[in-house]
């Protein structure tokens, strides 16, 4: 959290036009899992403005290093070594300090370490597929991993997920809670993917695609990709609307 | 022409997918040795103040089938109505209560279960007190943007009757979808994603 004063303002209303709709029939699972009635608009109360905040003390040394955090001593995960780095910002462009990021992904062959996973690509005995970190005072974060492979999934008869890393993000308020996916620049599977295509706003989808960042590569070791994440911003409390006498 | 607002756009949501457990509750998913404990598993300890309760239920799809791959997070005030958050300016919440919980559905039954305390009342924007409530956030495969709802306590009749949020719901016939029924120390709360008894979801 740094030394910044806690923020207590209500969040800007969510621009739902940039998010996927709930009912997106090309992504078949959404058909019976999408609410059909209108959402009830609720101006933020303290219950939505506040949220859990996590301290750096929860982190282990290798939590943001998926190459090593599941590997046997002296071994490491197989695949293309990459660094993903960026900032968590709010809609006002300010860095969000103390944001908890959790990430998960398939291994380099496109296989998840999960009981329900059925793809024939092999597990990597040195790759678990989960990691987490907390942003610094200016909102920066980084992680090291192997580039996840694309994988087929049962939706259409020949649907493939582009390479992606799942991100779960905590800002400072429960209303900022967000789960998204990061894609990789130049992946020809992105425009074909029914999940990526649940986002119909092209600029919003482009915002999920991380560019190759050669300036932050570690020569002879790992390439870098940059992925900034924007959370909802909140009103300044300078002239917070209060009932007279309150 | 005027100056630019220079507001950034929020990052778009994508579904949590079927493997959200790997990232959010890895020990539950069978990945041990990376984190000591899954975050949000324990909200209370032996020193937590307030009335201990359990919240239990299922999330049901439009066919009435319980989801077995969903993840729910809850956020609530402590027994005195204070949140364990730096943005809580009215006082200091119980240090022995996190206020935040995260649980996966049981992979065979689809039942979720939180051990928590009954929350105190929290003021609405105009200072009126809201009825005790728990905020929920539901993600799963097939849910493109996390769903926000609230759980109220059916046995808090007086508080519910004057709750500013419940009072302004146009279709009062839907209010019972936000009510958890008590049996012993357990409040039962099923969440219906679709259909006749679709739960009220909020745009917060
Ligand atoms: Fe995935």
Tab-separated table of C-alpha atoms and ligand atoms in Angstrom:
chain	number	residue	atom	x	y	z
A	1	UNK	CA	0.000	0.000	0.000
A	2	UNK	CA	2.974	2.355	0.431
A	3	UNK	CA	2.220	5.548	2.327
A	4	UNK	CA	-0.633	6.647	0.119
A	5	UNK	CA	-3.777	7.823	1.844
A	6	UNK	CA	-6.546	5.230	1.643
A	7	UNK	CA	-9.072	5.959	-1.057
A	8	UNK	CA	-12.696	6.077	-0.029
A	9	UNK	CA	-14.531	7.336	-3.129
A	10	UNK	CA	-17.088	5.369	-5.108
A	11	UNK	CA	-15.905	3.680	-8.294
A	12	UNK	CA	-16.688	5.069	-11.722
A	13	UNK	CA	-19.624	3.191	-13.222
A	14	UNK	CA	-18.410	0.154	-15.113
A	15	UNK	CA	-18.355	0.559	-18.905
A	16	UNK	CA	-20.014	-2.741	-19.702
A	17	UNK	CA	-19.762	-2.167	-23.449
A	18	UNK	CA	-16.094	-3.136	-23.410
A	19	UNK	CA	-16.713	-6.340	-21.466
A	20	UNK	CA	-18.151	-9.497	-22.981
A	21	UNK	CA	-21.907	-9.899	-22.737
A	22	UNK	CA	-23.099	-12.703	-20.458
A	23	UNK	CA	-24.882	-14.578	-23.265
A	24	UNK	CA	-22.376	-15.418	-26.022
A	25	UNK	CA	-23.698	-18.531	-27.792
A	26	UNK	CA	-20.525	-19.162	-29.805
A	27	UNK	CA	-18.967	-19.891	-26.417
A	28	UNK	CA	-21.449	-22.650	-25.664
A	29	UNK	CA	-21.040	-22.926	-21.898
A	30	UNK	CA	-22.337	-19.371	-21.514
A	31	UNK	CA	-25.769	-20.337	-22.833
A	32	UNK	CA	-27.103	-21.820	-19.571
A	33	UNK	CA	-24.809	-19.846	-17.285
A	34	UNK	CA	-25.782	-16.320	-18.351
A	35	UNK	CA	-28.276	-14.310	-16.318
A	36	UNK	CA	-31.199	-13.208	-18.492
A	37	UNK	CA	-32.713	-10.482	-16.369
A	38	UNK	CA	-31.367	-6.951	-16.158
A	39	UNK	CA	-28.731	-6.298	-13.536
A	40	UNK	CA	-29.818	-4.127	-10.634
A	41	UNK	CA	-27.777	-0.923	-10.530
A	42	UNK	CA	-26.336	-0.259	-7.100
A	43	UNK	CA	-24.471	2.912	-6.218
A	44	UNK	CA	-21.388	1.854	-4.277
A	45	UNK	CA	-21.819	1.627	-0.526
A	46	UNK	CA	-18.986	0.931	1.896
A	47	UNK	CA	-19.468	-2.775	1.147
A	48	UNK	CA	-18.352	-2.243	-2.464
A	49	UNK	CA	-15.824	0.567	-1.881
A	50	UNK	CA	-13.768	-1.438	0.606
A	51	UNK	CA	-11.982	-4.667	-0.138
A	52	UNK	CA	-9.372	-7.036	1.212
A	53	UNK	CA	-5.769	-5.909	0.831
A	54	UNK	CA	-2.874	-8.339	0.938
A	55	UNK	CA	0.597	-7.659	2.304
A	56	UNK	CA	3.879	-8.710	0.741
A	57	UNK	CA	4.407	-11.032	3.732
A	58	UNK	CA	2.038	-13.601	2.195
A	59	UNK	CA	4.468	-14.109	-0.687
A	60	UNK	CA	7.097	-16.805	-0.917
A	61	UNK	CA	10.374	-16.082	-2.685
A	62	UNK	CA	9.444	-18.015	-5.837
A	63	UNK	CA	5.740	-17.241	-6.011
A	64	UNK	CA	6.199	-15.205	-9.225
A	65	UNK	CA	8.605	-17.659	-10.837
A	66	UNK	CA	6.678	-20.479	-12.537
A	67	UNK	CA	9.899	-21.854	-13.996
A	68	UNK	CA	11.106	-22.796	-10.513
A	69	UNK	CA	8.190	-22.729	-8.051
A	70	UNK	CA	7.100	-26.313	-8.748
A	71	UNK	CA	10.407	-27.702	-10.040
A	72	UNK	CA	12.583	-30.232	-8.293
A	73	UNK	CA	15.796	-28.765	-6.875
A	74	UNK	CA	18.248	-28.104	-9.687
A	75	UNK	CA	15.609	-28.600	-12.397
A	76	UNK	CA	13.299	-26.202	-14.222
A	77	UNK	CA	10.179	-26.119	-16.362
A	78	UNK	CA	10.448	-26.936	-20.082
A	79	UNK	CA	9.603	-24.382	-22.711
A	80	UNK	CA	10.283	-20.903	-24.023
A	81	UNK	CA	11.478	-18.819	-21.101
A	82	UNK	CA	9.655	-15.502	-20.849
A	83	UNK	CA	9.179	-12.581	-18.503
A	84	UNK	CA	5.813	-10.866	-18.281
A	85	UNK	CA	5.878	-7.434	-16.713
A	86	UNK	CA	3.802	-4.301	-16.570
A	87	UNK	CA	1.779	-2.061	-14.311
A	88	UNK	CA	-1.601	-2.211	-12.697
A	89	UNK	CA	-3.266	1.175	-13.234
A	90	UNK	CA	-6.658	2.610	-12.507
A	91	UNK	CA	-8.857	4.399	-15.032
A	92	UNK	CA	-7.336	7.702	-13.959
A	93	UNK	CA	-3.938	6.390	-15.044
A	94	UNK	CA	-2.523	6.084	-11.563
A	95	UNK	CA	-0.475	3.078	-10.509
A	96	UNK	CA	-2.280	0.748	-8.114
A	97	UNK	CA	0.097	-0.256	-5.341
A	98	UNK	CA	-0.382	-3.407	-3.327
A	99	UNK	CA	-2.557	-5.106	-5.944
A	100	UNK	CA	-2.550	-8.888	-5.699
A	101	UNK	CA	-2.105	-10.662	-9.035
A	102	UNK	CA	-2.622	-14.398	-9.319
A	103	UNK	CA	-1.900	-16.145	-12.604
A	104	UNK	CA	-2.320	-19.637	-14.015
A	105	UNK	CA	-1.598	-21.266	-17.322
A	106	UNK	CA	-1.029	-24.445	-19.317
A	107	UNK	CA	2.502	-25.766	-19.711
A	108	UNK	CA	4.595	-25.291	-22.872
A	109	UNK	CA	2.699	-28.144	-24.546
A	110	UNK	CA	-0.727	-26.695	-23.755
A	111	UNK	CA	-1.549	-29.043	-20.872
A	112	UNK	CA	-2.942	-27.935	-17.494
A	113	UNK	CA	-2.123	-29.701	-14.247
A	114	UNK	CA	-5.763	-30.342	-13.303
A	115	UNK	CA	-7.931	-33.386	-12.573
A	116	UNK	CA	-10.475	-32.378	-15.224
A	117	UNK	CA	-7.900	-31.832	-17.994
A	118	UNK	CA	-7.938	-34.398	-20.798
A	119	UNK	CA	-5.583	-33.125	-23.518
A	120	UNK	CA	-3.018	-35.713	-24.667
A	121	UNK	CA	-0.053	-33.339	-24.369
A	122	UNK	CA	2.136	-34.495	-21.481
A	123	UNK	CA	2.472	-32.939	-18.046
A	124	UNK	CA	5.824	-31.362	-17.282
A	125	UNK	CA	6.937	-32.798	-13.926
A	126	UNK	CA	8.624	-29.473	-13.155
A	127	UNK	CA	5.696	-27.185	-13.963
A	128	UNK	CA	2.726	-26.516	-11.672
A	129	UNK	CA	1.213	-23.581	-13.540
A	130	UNK	CA	0.313	-21.126	-10.775
A	131	UNK	CA	1.968	-18.011	-9.443
A	132	UNK	CA	1.233	-14.719	-7.719
A	133	UNK	CA	2.757	-11.362	-6.908
A	134	UNK	CA	1.876	-7.983	-5.379
A	135	UNK	CA	2.498	-4.686	-7.162
A	136	UNK	CA	5.096	-2.181	-5.962
A	137	UNK	CA	4.322	1.393	-4.932
A	138	UNK	CA	3.964	2.525	-8.554
A	139	UNK	CA	1.893	-0.493	-9.594
A	140	UNK	CA	4.671	-2.444	-11.332
A	141	UNK	CA	4.887	-6.218	-11.288
A	142	UNK	CA	6.762	-8.978	-13.060
A	143	UNK	CA	6.736	-12.728	-13.328
A	144	UNK	CA	8.834	-15.384	-15.013
A	145	UNK	CA	7.387	-18.409	-16.739
A	146	UNK	CA	7.435	-20.502	-19.894
A	147	UNK	CA	5.226	-19.517	-22.790
A	148	UNK	CA	2.029	-21.586	-22.546
A	149	UNK	CA	1.121	-23.694	-25.553
A	150	UNK	CA	-2.187	-23.369	-27.428
A	151	UNK	CA	-4.647	-26.178	-26.738
A	152	UNK	CA	-7.807	-27.651	-28.247
A	153	UNK	CA	-11.024	-27.526	-26.236
A	154	UNK	CA	-14.467	-29.024	-26.573
A	155	UNK	CA	-16.674	-26.248	-27.930
A	156	UNK	CA	-16.759	-26.411	-31.698
A	157	UNK	CA	-15.219	-29.555	-33.198
A	158	UNK	CA	-11.950	-27.776	-33.959
A	159	UNK	CA	-11.615	-24.889	-31.501
A	160	UNK	CA	-8.191	-23.999	-30.162
A	161	UNK	CA	-7.299	-21.550	-27.442
A	162	UNK	CA	-4.517	-19.145	-28.359
A	163	UNK	CA	-1.560	-19.126	-25.962
A	164	UNK	CA	-2.752	-17.263	-22.884
A	165	UNK	CA	-2.112	-16.612	-19.223
A	166	UNK	CA	-5.083	-16.209	-16.870
A	167	UNK	CA	-4.865	-13.246	-14.462
A	168	UNK	CA	-6.909	-12.625	-11.330
A	169	UNK	CA	-6.542	-9.098	-9.955
A	170	UNK	CA	-7.386	-7.502	-6.598
A	171	UNK	CA	-7.248	-3.740	-6.354
A	172	UNK	CA	-8.365	-2.050	-3.152
A	173	UNK	CA	-12.135	-2.344	-3.508
A	174	UNK	CA	-14.376	-5.371	-3.950
A	175	UNK	CA	-15.978	-3.639	-6.959
A	176	UNK	CA	-12.599	-3.691	-8.765
A	177	UNK	CA	-12.342	-7.461	-8.721
A	178	UNK	CA	-11.382	-8.751	-12.159
A	179	UNK	CA	-10.367	-11.950	-13.909
A	180	UNK	CA	-9.002	-11.757	-17.427
A	181	UNK	CA	-6.586	-13.430	-19.846
A	182	UNK	CA	-3.410	-12.181	-21.474
A	183	UNK	CA	-2.682	-13.098	-25.089
A	184	UNK	CA	0.554	-12.868	-27.075
A	185	UNK	CA	1.197	-10.437	-29.925
A	186	UNK	CA	0.991	-12.011	-33.356
A	187	UNK	CA	-0.893	-15.175	-32.390
A	188	UNK	CA	-3.082	-16.139	-35.381
A	189	UNK	CA	-5.460	-18.086	-33.094
A	190	UNK	CA	-6.708	-14.965	-31.280
A	191	UNK	CA	-9.224	-13.815	-33.927
A	192	UNK	CA	-10.486	-17.413	-34.277
A	193	UNK	CA	-11.096	-18.034	-30.577
A	194	UNK	CA	-14.739	-18.052	-29.376
A	195	UNK	CA	-13.649	-16.918	-25.902
A	196	UNK	CA	-11.502	-14.030	-27.159
A	197	UNK	CA	-14.396	-13.153	-29.476
A	198	UNK	CA	-16.821	-12.765	-26.587
A	199	UNK	CA	-15.240	-9.287	-26.517
A	200	UNK	CA	-16.727	-7.428	-29.459
A	201	UNK	CA	-14.944	-4.114	-28.871
A	202	UNK	CA	-11.738	-4.515	-30.900
A	203	UNK	CA	-9.783	-1.968	-28.847
A	204	UNK	CA	-10.761	-3.783	-25.644
A	205	UNK	CA	-9.517	-7.075	-27.098
A	206	UNK	CA	-6.290	-5.443	-28.311
A	207	UNK	CA	-5.747	-4.298	-24.722
A	208	UNK	CA	-5.442	-7.987	-23.716
A	209	UNK	CA	-2.633	-8.668	-26.191
A	210	UNK	CA	0.871	-8.301	-24.763
A	211	UNK	CA	3.538	-7.010	-27.147
A	212	UNK	CA	7.038	-8.432	-27.331
A	213	UNK	CA	9.274	-6.068	-25.352
A	214	UNK	CA	12.843	-6.546	-26.581
A	215	UNK	CA	14.134	-3.747	-24.312
A	216	UNK	CA	13.338	-5.809	-21.231
A	217	UNK	CA	14.540	-9.146	-22.545
A	218	UNK	CA	17.307	-10.883	-20.628
A	219	UNK	CA	19.833	-11.661	-23.396
A	220	UNK	CA	20.586	-15.361	-23.830
A	221	UNK	CA	17.915	-16.201	-21.249
A	222	UNK	CA	14.323	-14.968	-21.582
A	223	UNK	CA	12.229	-12.772	-23.855
A	224	UNK	CA	9.884	-10.204	-22.304
A	225	UNK	CA	6.239	-9.325	-22.905
A	226	UNK	CA	4.559	-6.239	-21.467
A	227	UNK	CA	1.050	-6.459	-20.041
A	228	UNK	CA	-0.577	-3.489	-18.305
A	229	UNK	CA	-3.871	-4.035	-16.497
A	230	UNK	CA	-6.405	-1.259	-15.865
A	231	UNK	CA	-8.803	-1.525	-12.935
A	232	UNK	CA	-11.811	0.658	-12.283
A	233	UNK	CA	-10.937	4.134	-11.006
A	234	UNK	CA	-12.738	5.970	-8.267
A	235	UNK	CA	-14.003	9.435	-7.648
A	236	UNK	CA	-11.959	11.793	-5.590
A	237	UNK	CA	-13.527	12.366	-2.191
A	238	UNK	CA	-12.798	16.115	-2.190
A	239	UNK	CA	-16.445	17.044	-2.421
A	240	UNK	CA	-17.993	13.732	-1.473
A	241	UNK	CA	-21.738	13.919	-1.638
A	242	UNK	CA	-23.109	13.693	1.880
A	243	UNK	CA	-26.510	14.421	3.240
A	244	UNK	CA	-26.467	17.712	5.121
A	245	UNK	CA	-25.736	17.237	8.777
A	246	UNK	CA	-24.184	13.840	8.258
B	1	UNK	CA	-12.484	21.063	-29.087
B	2	UNK	CA	-11.891	20.663	-25.414
B	3	UNK	CA	-9.169	19.070	-23.342
B	4	UNK	CA	-8.977	15.295	-23.273
B	5	UNK	CA	-10.157	13.494	-20.137
B	6	UNK	CA	-7.314	11.012	-20.595
B	7	UNK	CA	-9.193	8.303	-18.780
B	8	UNK	CA	-7.946	4.800	-19.437
B	9	UNK	CA	-10.382	2.014	-20.216
B	10	UNK	CA	-10.790	-0.836	-17.770
B	11	UNK	CA	-9.189	-4.090	-18.878
B	12	UNK	CA	-11.884	-6.342	-20.326
B	13	UNK	CA	-12.899	-9.462	-18.452
B	14	UNK	CA	-12.447	-12.987	-19.763
B	15	UNK	CA	-13.978	-16.105	-18.265
B	16	UNK	CA	-12.151	-17.709	-15.355
B	17	UNK	CA	-12.395	-20.953	-17.323
B	18	UNK	CA	-12.475	-24.520	-16.012
B	19	UNK	CA	-9.066	-24.355	-14.341
B	20	UNK	CA	-9.506	-21.285	-12.120
B	21	UNK	CA	-8.626	-23.565	-9.201
B	22	UNK	CA	-5.025	-23.833	-10.369
B	23	UNK	CA	-4.525	-20.120	-9.910
B	24	UNK	CA	-6.845	-19.310	-7.019
B	25	UNK	CA	-6.992	-22.453	-4.869
B	26	UNK	CA	-3.999	-24.526	-6.035
B	27	UNK	CA	-3.864	-26.734	-2.943
B	28	UNK	CA	-7.535	-27.594	-3.431
B	29	UNK	CA	-6.768	-28.481	-7.056
B	30	UNK	CA	-3.981	-30.855	-5.998
B	31	UNK	CA	-0.999	-28.568	-6.616
B	32	UNK	CA	0.782	-28.642	-3.294
B	33	UNK	CA	4.132	-27.243	-2.294
B	34	UNK	CA	3.809	-23.898	-4.059
B	35	UNK	CA	1.795	-21.981	-1.416
B	36	UNK	CA	1.421	-23.072	2.222
B	37	UNK	CA	-2.314	-22.504	2.180
B	38	UNK	CA	-4.956	-21.350	-0.284
B	39	UNK	CA	-5.919	-17.704	0.232
B	40	UNK	CA	-9.324	-17.012	1.739
B	41	UNK	CA	-9.870	-20.510	3.139
B	42	UNK	CA	-9.964	-19.301	6.742
B	43	UNK	CA	-11.931	-16.141	7.582
B	44	UNK	CA	-12.138	-16.683	11.330
B	45	UNK	CA	-9.878	-17.913	14.102
B	46	UNK	CA	-10.580	-18.869	17.725
B	47	UNK	CA	-10.493	-15.196	18.799
B	48	UNK	CA	-12.914	-13.809	16.220
B	49	UNK	CA	-15.733	-11.805	17.797
B	50	UNK	CA	-19.343	-12.372	16.873
B	51	UNK	CA	-21.805	-15.106	16.131
B	52	UNK	CA	-20.316	-18.021	14.200
B	53	UNK	CA	-22.294	-19.055	11.181
B	54	UNK	CA	-21.894	-21.249	8.133
B	55	UNK	CA	-23.035	-20.247	4.665
B	56	UNK	CA	-23.745	-23.157	2.376
B	57	UNK	CA	-25.337	-23.548	-1.017
B	58	UNK	CA	-25.006	-24.305	-4.687
B	59	UNK	CA	-24.827	-22.342	-7.914
B	60	UNK	CA	-27.355	-23.683	-10.432
B	61	UNK	CA	-27.407	-23.211	-14.185
B	62	UNK	CA	-30.453	-22.729	-16.395
B	63	UNK	CA	-31.166	-26.463	-16.441
B	64	UNK	CA	-31.072	-26.706	-12.635
B	65	UNK	CA	-27.709	-28.455	-12.684
B	66	UNK	CA	-25.294	-27.379	-9.949
B	67	UNK	CA	-21.979	-25.962	-11.156
B	68	UNK	CA	-19.050	-27.999	-9.935
B	69	UNK	CA	-16.322	-25.778	-11.345
B	70	UNK	CA	-17.314	-22.353	-9.976
B	71	UNK	CA	-15.450	-20.224	-7.486
B	72	UNK	CA	-17.099	-17.827	-5.044
B	73	UNK	CA	-15.580	-14.983	-3.099
B	74	UNK	CA	-17.412	-13.246	-0.277
B	75	UNK	CA	-16.723	-9.905	1.387
B	76	UNK	CA	-18.483	-8.682	4.481
B	77	UNK	CA	-18.301	-6.510	7.565
B	78	UNK	CA	-17.306	-7.921	10.942
B	79	UNK	CA	-19.815	-8.423	13.741
B	80	UNK	CA	-19.701	-4.677	14.499
B	81	UNK	CA	-20.322	-3.599	10.917
B	82	UNK	CA	-16.692	-2.678	10.106
B	83	UNK	CA	-14.667	-3.891	7.134
B	84	UNK	CA	-11.101	-5.141	7.428
B	85	UNK	CA	-9.863	-2.710	4.767
B	86	UNK	CA	-7.638	0.389	4.610
B	87	UNK	CA	-10.598	2.202	3.036
B	88	UNK	CA	-12.700	1.657	6.171
B	89	UNK	CA	-12.664	5.079	7.860
B	90	UNK	CA	-15.261	4.529	10.590
B	91	UNK	CA	-13.086	2.518	12.918
B	92	UNK	CA	-10.864	-0.515	13.147
B	93	UNK	CA	-12.321	-3.875	12.266
B	94	UNK	CA	-11.773	-7.041	14.295
B	95	UNK	CA	-8.143	-8.028	13.562
B	96	UNK	CA	-9.152	-11.669	13.969
B	97	UNK	CA	-11.590	-11.548	11.097
B	98	UNK	CA	-10.495	-11.169	7.481
B	99	UNK	CA	-13.948	-10.360	6.103
B	100	UNK	CA	-12.942	-12.053	2.855
B	101	UNK	CA	-13.391	-15.682	1.923
B	102	UNK	CA	-12.855	-17.732	-1.195
B	103	UNK	CA	-14.175	-21.231	-1.811
B	104	UNK	CA	-14.414	-23.605	-4.729
B	105	UNK	CA	-17.459	-25.791	-5.165
B	106	UNK	CA	-17.063	-29.381	-4.024
B	107	UNK	CA	-16.037	-31.137	-7.239
B	108	UNK	CA	-18.589	-33.932	-6.819
B	109	UNK	CA	-21.568	-32.209	-5.138
B	110	UNK	CA	-21.204	-28.601	-6.258
B	111	UNK	CA	-21.733	-27.389	-2.682
B	112	UNK	CA	-19.826	-24.371	-1.379
B	113	UNK	CA	-19.302	-23.659	2.311
B	114	UNK	CA	-18.002	-20.632	4.217
B	115	UNK	CA	-17.337	-20.499	7.930
B	116	UNK	CA	-17.761	-16.904	8.995
B	117	UNK	CA	-19.540	-14.611	11.462
B	118	UNK	CA	-22.810	-12.802	11.111
B	119	UNK	CA	-21.998	-9.297	9.854
B	120	UNK	CA	-23.103	-6.134	11.626
B	121	UNK	CA	-25.029	-3.379	9.887
B	122	UNK	CA	-23.271	-1.008	7.513
B	123	UNK	CA	-24.569	2.456	6.572
B	124	UNK	CA	-25.989	3.255	3.160
B	125	UNK	CA	-24.834	6.374	1.274
B	126	UNK	CA	-27.254	8.610	3.165
B	127	UNK	CA	-26.434	7.206	6.591
B	128	UNK	CA	-29.440	4.916	6.942
B	129	UNK	CA	-28.409	1.467	8.074
B	130	UNK	CA	-28.420	-1.398	5.621
B	131	UNK	CA	-29.548	-4.813	6.779
B	132	UNK	CA	-26.753	-7.293	7.501
B	133	UNK	CA	-25.514	-8.675	4.201
B	134	UNK	CA	-22.655	-10.492	2.547
B	135	UNK	CA	-21.339	-9.453	-0.877
B	136	UNK	CA	-20.616	-12.281	-3.308
B	137	UNK	CA	-18.615	-12.525	-6.514
B	138	UNK	CA	-19.094	-15.620	-8.663
B	139	UNK	CA	-16.800	-16.759	-11.477
B	140	UNK	CA	-16.750	-19.950	-13.532
B	141	UNK	CA	-16.332	-21.390	-16.962
B	142	UNK	CA	-19.132	-19.928	-19.080
B	143	UNK	CA	-19.380	-16.760	-16.950
B	144	UNK	CA	-17.758	-14.023	-19.016
B	145	UNK	CA	-17.728	-11.326	-16.337
B	146	UNK	CA	-17.812	-12.105	-12.619
B	147	UNK	CA	-21.323	-11.861	-11.166
B	148	UNK	CA	-21.982	-9.642	-8.155
B	149	UNK	CA	-24.811	-10.318	-5.766
B	150	UNK	CA	-25.669	-9.969	-2.079
B	151	UNK	CA	-26.911	-12.414	0.493
B	152	UNK	CA	-29.280	-11.179	3.192
B	153	UNK	CA	-30.456	-13.057	6.264
B	154	UNK	CA	-34.087	-14.161	6.162
B	155	UNK	CA	-34.368	-14.051	9.972
B	156	UNK	CA	-33.459	-10.322	10.058
B	157	UNK	CA	-36.994	-9.338	9.158
B	158	UNK	CA	-37.008	-5.878	10.751
B	159	UNK	CA	-33.656	-4.850	9.290
B	160	UNK	CA	-34.530	-6.268	5.880
B	161	UNK	CA	-37.800	-4.330	5.851
B	162	UNK	CA	-35.929	-1.028	6.139
B	163	UNK	CA	-32.916	-1.898	3.981
B	164	UNK	CA	-32.427	0.885	1.410
B	165	UNK	CA	-31.238	-1.519	-1.293
B	166	UNK	CA	-33.984	-4.102	-0.843
B	167	UNK	CA	-36.648	-1.390	-0.610
B	168	UNK	CA	-35.851	0.054	-4.014
B	169	UNK	CA	-36.063	-3.227	-5.913
B	170	UNK	CA	-38.930	-2.716	-8.337
B	171	UNK	CA	-39.848	-6.380	-8.624
B	172	UNK	CA	-40.320	-7.199	-4.945
B	173	UNK	CA	-41.281	-10.714	-6.004
B	174	UNK	CA	-37.555	-11.276	-6.674
B	175	UNK	CA	-36.325	-10.161	-3.232
B	176	UNK	CA	-36.503	-13.704	-1.798
B	177	UNK	CA	-33.723	-14.709	-4.251
B	178	UNK	CA	-31.355	-12.697	-2.008
B	179	UNK	CA	-32.513	-14.303	1.256
B	180	UNK	CA	-30.659	-17.084	3.036
B	181	UNK	CA	-32.754	-19.323	5.261
B	182	UNK	CA	-31.429	-20.341	8.658
B	183	UNK	CA	-31.235	-23.887	9.977
B	184	UNK	CA	-29.227	-24.162	13.172
B	185	UNK	CA	-26.010	-22.233	12.605
B	186	UNK	CA	-26.182	-22.680	8.851
B	187	UNK	CA	-27.623	-20.254	6.360
B	188	UNK	CA	-28.559	-21.877	3.092
B	189	UNK	CA	-28.129	-19.767	-0.041
B	190	UNK	CA	-28.578	-21.132	-3.543
B	191	UNK	CA	-27.714	-18.963	-6.508
B	192	UNK	CA	-29.741	-19.388	-9.690
B	193	UNK	CA	-28.020	-18.131	-12.829
B	194	UNK	CA	-31.212	-18.286	-14.924
B	195	UNK	CA	-34.860	-19.149	-14.892
B	196	UNK	CA	-37.932	-18.331	-12.862
B	197	UNK	CA	-35.978	-17.856	-9.649
B	198	UNK	CA	-32.948	-16.166	-11.202
B	199	UNK	CA	-30.963	-14.487	-8.436
B	200	UNK	CA	-30.799	-10.712	-8.536
B	201	UNK	CA	-27.340	-9.766	-9.776
B	202	UNK	CA	-26.032	-6.259	-9.292
B	203	UNK	CA	-24.201	-3.775	-11.464
B	204	UNK	CA	-21.986	-2.274	-8.808
C	1	LIG	FE1	-6.872	-21.492	-20.207
